[in-house]
Coordinates of C-alpha atoms and ligand atoms in Angstrom, one line a residue:
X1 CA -7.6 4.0 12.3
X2 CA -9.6 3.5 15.4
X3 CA -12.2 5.8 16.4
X4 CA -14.7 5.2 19.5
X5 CA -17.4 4.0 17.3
X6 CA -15.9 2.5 14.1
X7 CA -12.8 1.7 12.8
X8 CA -11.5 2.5 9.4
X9 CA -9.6 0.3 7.2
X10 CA -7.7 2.0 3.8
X11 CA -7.0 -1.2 1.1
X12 CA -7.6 -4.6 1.2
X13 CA -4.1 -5.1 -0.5
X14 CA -3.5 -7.6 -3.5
X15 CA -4.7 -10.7 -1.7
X16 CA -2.6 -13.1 -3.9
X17 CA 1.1 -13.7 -3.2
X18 CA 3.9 -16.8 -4.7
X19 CA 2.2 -20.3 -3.4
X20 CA 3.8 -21.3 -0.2
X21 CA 4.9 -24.7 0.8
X22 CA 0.8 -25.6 0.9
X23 CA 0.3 -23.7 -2.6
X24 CA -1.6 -21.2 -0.9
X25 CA -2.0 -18.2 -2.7
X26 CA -4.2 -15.9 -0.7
X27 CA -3.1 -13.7 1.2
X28 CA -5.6 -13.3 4.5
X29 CA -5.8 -9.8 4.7
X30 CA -9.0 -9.7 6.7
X31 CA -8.6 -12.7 9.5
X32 CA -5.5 -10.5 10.2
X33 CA -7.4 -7.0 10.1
X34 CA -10.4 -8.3 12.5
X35 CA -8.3 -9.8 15.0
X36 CA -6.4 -6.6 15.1
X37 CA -10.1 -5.2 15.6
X38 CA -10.7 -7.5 18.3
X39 CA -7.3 -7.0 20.7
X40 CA -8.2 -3.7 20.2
X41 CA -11.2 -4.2 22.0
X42 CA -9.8 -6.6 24.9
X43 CA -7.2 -4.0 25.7
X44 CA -10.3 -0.9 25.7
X45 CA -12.4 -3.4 27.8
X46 CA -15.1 -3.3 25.3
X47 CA -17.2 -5.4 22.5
X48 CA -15.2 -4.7 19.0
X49 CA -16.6 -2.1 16.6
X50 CA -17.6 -2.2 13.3
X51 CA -15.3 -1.9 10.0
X52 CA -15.4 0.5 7.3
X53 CA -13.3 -0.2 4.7
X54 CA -12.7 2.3 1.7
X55 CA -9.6 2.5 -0.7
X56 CA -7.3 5.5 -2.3
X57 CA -8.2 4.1 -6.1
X58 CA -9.6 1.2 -7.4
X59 CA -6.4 -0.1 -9.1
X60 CA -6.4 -4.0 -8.4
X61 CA -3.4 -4.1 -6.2
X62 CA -5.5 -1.9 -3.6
X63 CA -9.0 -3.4 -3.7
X64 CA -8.0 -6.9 -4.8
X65 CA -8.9 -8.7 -0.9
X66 CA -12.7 -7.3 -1.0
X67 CA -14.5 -9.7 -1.5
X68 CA -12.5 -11.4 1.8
X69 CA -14.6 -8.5 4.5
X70 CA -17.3 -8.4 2.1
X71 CA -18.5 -11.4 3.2
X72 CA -17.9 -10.6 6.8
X73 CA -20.7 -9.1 9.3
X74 CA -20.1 -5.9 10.7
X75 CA -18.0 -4.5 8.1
X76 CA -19.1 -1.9 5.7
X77 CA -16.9 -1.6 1.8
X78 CA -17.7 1.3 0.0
X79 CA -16.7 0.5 -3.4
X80 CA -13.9 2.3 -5.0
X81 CA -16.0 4.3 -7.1
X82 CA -16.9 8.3 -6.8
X83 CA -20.6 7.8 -6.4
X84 CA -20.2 5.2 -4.1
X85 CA -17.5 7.3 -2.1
X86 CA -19.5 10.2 -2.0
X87 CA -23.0 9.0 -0.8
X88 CA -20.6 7.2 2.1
X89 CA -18.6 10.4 3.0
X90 CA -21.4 13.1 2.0
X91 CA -19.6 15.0 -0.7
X92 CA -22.2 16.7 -2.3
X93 CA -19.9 18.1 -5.3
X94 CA -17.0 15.7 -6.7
X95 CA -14.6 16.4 -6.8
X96 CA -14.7 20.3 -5.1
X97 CA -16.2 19.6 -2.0
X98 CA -14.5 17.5 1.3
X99 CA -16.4 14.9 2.9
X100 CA -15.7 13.1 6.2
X101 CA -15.9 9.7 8.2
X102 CA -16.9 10.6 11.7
X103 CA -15.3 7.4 13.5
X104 CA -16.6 8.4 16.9
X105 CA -14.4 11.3 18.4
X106 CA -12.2 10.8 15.3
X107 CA -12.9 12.3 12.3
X108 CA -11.0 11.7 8.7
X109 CA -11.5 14.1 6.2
X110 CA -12.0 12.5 2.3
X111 CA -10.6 14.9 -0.3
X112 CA -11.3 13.8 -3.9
X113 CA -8.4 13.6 -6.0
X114 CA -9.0 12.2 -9.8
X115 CA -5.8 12.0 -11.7
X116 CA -4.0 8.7 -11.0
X117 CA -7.4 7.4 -11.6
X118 CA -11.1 8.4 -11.3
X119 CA -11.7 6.9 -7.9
X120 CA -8.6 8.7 -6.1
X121 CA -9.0 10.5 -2.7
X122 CA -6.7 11.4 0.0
X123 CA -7.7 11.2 3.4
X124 CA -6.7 13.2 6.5
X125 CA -6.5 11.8 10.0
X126 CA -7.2 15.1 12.2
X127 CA -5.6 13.6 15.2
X128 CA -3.0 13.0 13.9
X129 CA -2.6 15.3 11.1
X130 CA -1.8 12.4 8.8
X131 CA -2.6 12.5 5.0
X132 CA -2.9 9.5 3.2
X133 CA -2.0 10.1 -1.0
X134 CA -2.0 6.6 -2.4
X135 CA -0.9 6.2 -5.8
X136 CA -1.3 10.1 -6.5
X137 CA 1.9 11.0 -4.4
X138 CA 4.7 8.1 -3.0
X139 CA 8.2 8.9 -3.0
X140 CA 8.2 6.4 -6.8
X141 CA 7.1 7.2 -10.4
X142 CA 3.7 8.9 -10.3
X143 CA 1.9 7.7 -13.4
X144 CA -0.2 10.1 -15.3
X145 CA -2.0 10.1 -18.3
X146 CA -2.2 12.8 -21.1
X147 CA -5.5 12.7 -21.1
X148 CA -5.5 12.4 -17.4
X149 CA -2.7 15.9 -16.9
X150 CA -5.6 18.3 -16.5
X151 CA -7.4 16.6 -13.8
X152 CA -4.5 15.8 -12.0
X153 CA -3.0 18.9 -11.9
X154 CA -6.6 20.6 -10.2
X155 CA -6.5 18.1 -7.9
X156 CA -2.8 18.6 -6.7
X157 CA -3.7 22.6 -6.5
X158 CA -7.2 21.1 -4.4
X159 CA -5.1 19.4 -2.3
X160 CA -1.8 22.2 -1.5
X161 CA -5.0 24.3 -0.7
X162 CA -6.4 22.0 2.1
X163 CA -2.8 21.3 3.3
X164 CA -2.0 25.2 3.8
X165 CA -5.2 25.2 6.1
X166 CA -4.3 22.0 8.1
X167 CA -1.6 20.6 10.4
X168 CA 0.3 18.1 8.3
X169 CA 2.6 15.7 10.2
X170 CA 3.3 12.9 7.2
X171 CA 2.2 12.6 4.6
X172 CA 2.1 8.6 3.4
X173 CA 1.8 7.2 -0.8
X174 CA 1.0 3.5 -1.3
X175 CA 4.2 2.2 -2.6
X176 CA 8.2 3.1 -2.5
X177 CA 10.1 3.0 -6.2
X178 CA 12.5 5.6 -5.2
X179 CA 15.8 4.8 -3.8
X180 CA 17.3 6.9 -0.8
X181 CA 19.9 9.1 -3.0
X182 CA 17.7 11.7 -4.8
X183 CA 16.8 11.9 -7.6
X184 CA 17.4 8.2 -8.6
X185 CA 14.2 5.4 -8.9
X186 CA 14.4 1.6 -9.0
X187 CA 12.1 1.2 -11.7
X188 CA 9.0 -0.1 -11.7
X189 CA 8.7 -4.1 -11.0
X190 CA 11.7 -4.0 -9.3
X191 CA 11.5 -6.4 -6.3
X192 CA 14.9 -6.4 -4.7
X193 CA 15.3 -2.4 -3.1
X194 CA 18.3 -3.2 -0.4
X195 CA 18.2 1.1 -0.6
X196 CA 14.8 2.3 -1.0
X197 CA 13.9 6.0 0.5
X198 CA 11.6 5.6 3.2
X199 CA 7.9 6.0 2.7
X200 CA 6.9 9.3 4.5
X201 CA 6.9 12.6 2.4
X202 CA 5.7 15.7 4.1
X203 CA 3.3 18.9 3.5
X204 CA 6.1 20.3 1.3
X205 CA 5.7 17.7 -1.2
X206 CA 2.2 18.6 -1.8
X207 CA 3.4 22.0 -2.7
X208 CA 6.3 20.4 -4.6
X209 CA 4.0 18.3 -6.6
X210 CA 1.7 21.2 -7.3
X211 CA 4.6 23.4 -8.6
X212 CA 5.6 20.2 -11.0
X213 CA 1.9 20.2 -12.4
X214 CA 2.2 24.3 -13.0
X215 CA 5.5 24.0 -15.0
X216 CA 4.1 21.1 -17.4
X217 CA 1.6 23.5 -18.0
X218 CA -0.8 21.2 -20.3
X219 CA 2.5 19.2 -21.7
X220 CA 3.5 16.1 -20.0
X221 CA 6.6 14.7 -20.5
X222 CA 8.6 13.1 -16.9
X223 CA 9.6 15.6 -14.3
X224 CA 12.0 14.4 -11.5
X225 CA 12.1 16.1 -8.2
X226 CA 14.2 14.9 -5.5
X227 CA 12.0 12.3 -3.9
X228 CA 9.5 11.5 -6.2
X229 CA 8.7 12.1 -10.4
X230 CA 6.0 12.4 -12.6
X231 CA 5.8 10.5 -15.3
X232 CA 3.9 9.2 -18.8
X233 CA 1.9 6.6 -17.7
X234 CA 3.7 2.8 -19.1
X235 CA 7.4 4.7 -18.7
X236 CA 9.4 2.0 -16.6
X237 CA 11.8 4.2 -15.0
X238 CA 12.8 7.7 -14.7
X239 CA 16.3 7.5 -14.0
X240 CA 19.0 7.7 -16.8
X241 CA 20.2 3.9 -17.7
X242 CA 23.7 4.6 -16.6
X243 CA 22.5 5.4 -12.9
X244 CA 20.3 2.3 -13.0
X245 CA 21.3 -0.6 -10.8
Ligands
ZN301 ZN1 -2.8 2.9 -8.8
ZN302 ZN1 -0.9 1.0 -6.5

């Protein structure tokens, strides 16, 4: 996201992929990212601007190319970590209060949501009225501890409460398990999806996902919606083996 002052980068990706014919492995996520940043700033007629880089969770497929803009100038990473997050975003109470990025005439709003994992947040693009959910809601399996349920399920009310006070357009997870007929997932490691739903949910999901929290009520065991299900965290699938393909 590009504001007049800053841009702001969410994930530095996995960074490692299958060796190619050189045996490469890495992945150059940020040679791709900053001269994105810099035809940006031929086509404003201006000198780039400075990178912020911050992450839904600090699972290793989403902070995994760090250290790659970490040793770049002009680019600030706040670790995926709530104190860290907080002193970036001013969130004086985690994980009640809403803090913000103010990218220069653009400002993104940094909701806390613990659950998938400590360091989850959502963040909301006012003008555009995107949300971005990372691993805490994606039309896939959303993985959830027992020990986790509680927390989860106050941050899915925190969050249906800011998006009944906002303009929602998409809403957008960080991966796709779920296949385009309802109801039915590909399983995770799956790396073939010739039929995979597409990746944007919207505002009613939030509710939807809120609602699935309110009937575990304290119990988890997996609860399939149409588009996406909750489920013990290490379950491979959701879907009944005989619909499995
Ligand atoms: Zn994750
Ligand atoms: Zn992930």
């Amino acid at each position: 996201m590009f504001g007049v002052r800053m841009a702001l980068l969410e994930e530095t990706g996995v960074a490692r992929r299958e060796p190619d014919a050189n045996g490469d492995k890495v992945i150059p996520t940020a040679p791709v990212i900053m001269e994105l940043i810099a035809k940006w700033a031929v086509k404003k007629h201006r000198a780039p601007v400075p990178l912020m880089v911050i992450h839904s969770h600090a699972h290793g497929d989403h902070v995994a190319g760090d250290a790659q803009f970490q040793a770049l100038p002009n680019v600030q990473v706040i670790a995926a970590a709530p104190a860290a997050i907080q002193q970036a975003t001013g969130i004086r109470n985690w994980p009640a209060d809403v803090g913000a990025i103010d990218l220069g005439g653009r400002i993104v709003d940094v909701i806390p949501f613990p659950g998938h994992n400590e360091a989850s947040i959502a963040l909301y693009d006012r003008r555009t009225g995107i949300l971005l959910t990372g691993d805490s809601l994606y039309p896939g399996l959303l993985s959830v501890n027992q020990a986790d349920l509680s927390t989860f399920a106050d941050s899915a009310q925190r969050l249906a409460a800011f998006v009944r006070a906002n303009p929602v357009s998409h809403v957008f997870g960080t991966h796709i398990e779920q296949k385009a007929a309802p109801y039915l997932d590909y399983g995770r490691g799956t790396v073939y999806q010739p039929d995979e739903s597409a990746l944007a949910l919207s505002r009613a999901h939030v509710f939807e996902l809120n609602e699935m929290f309110i009937r575990l009520n304290g119990t988890l065991t997996t609860v399939a919606g149409p588009e996406f299900t909750i489920v013990p965290r290490g379950a491979a699938t959701a879907s009944p083996p005989a619909t499995r393909r």
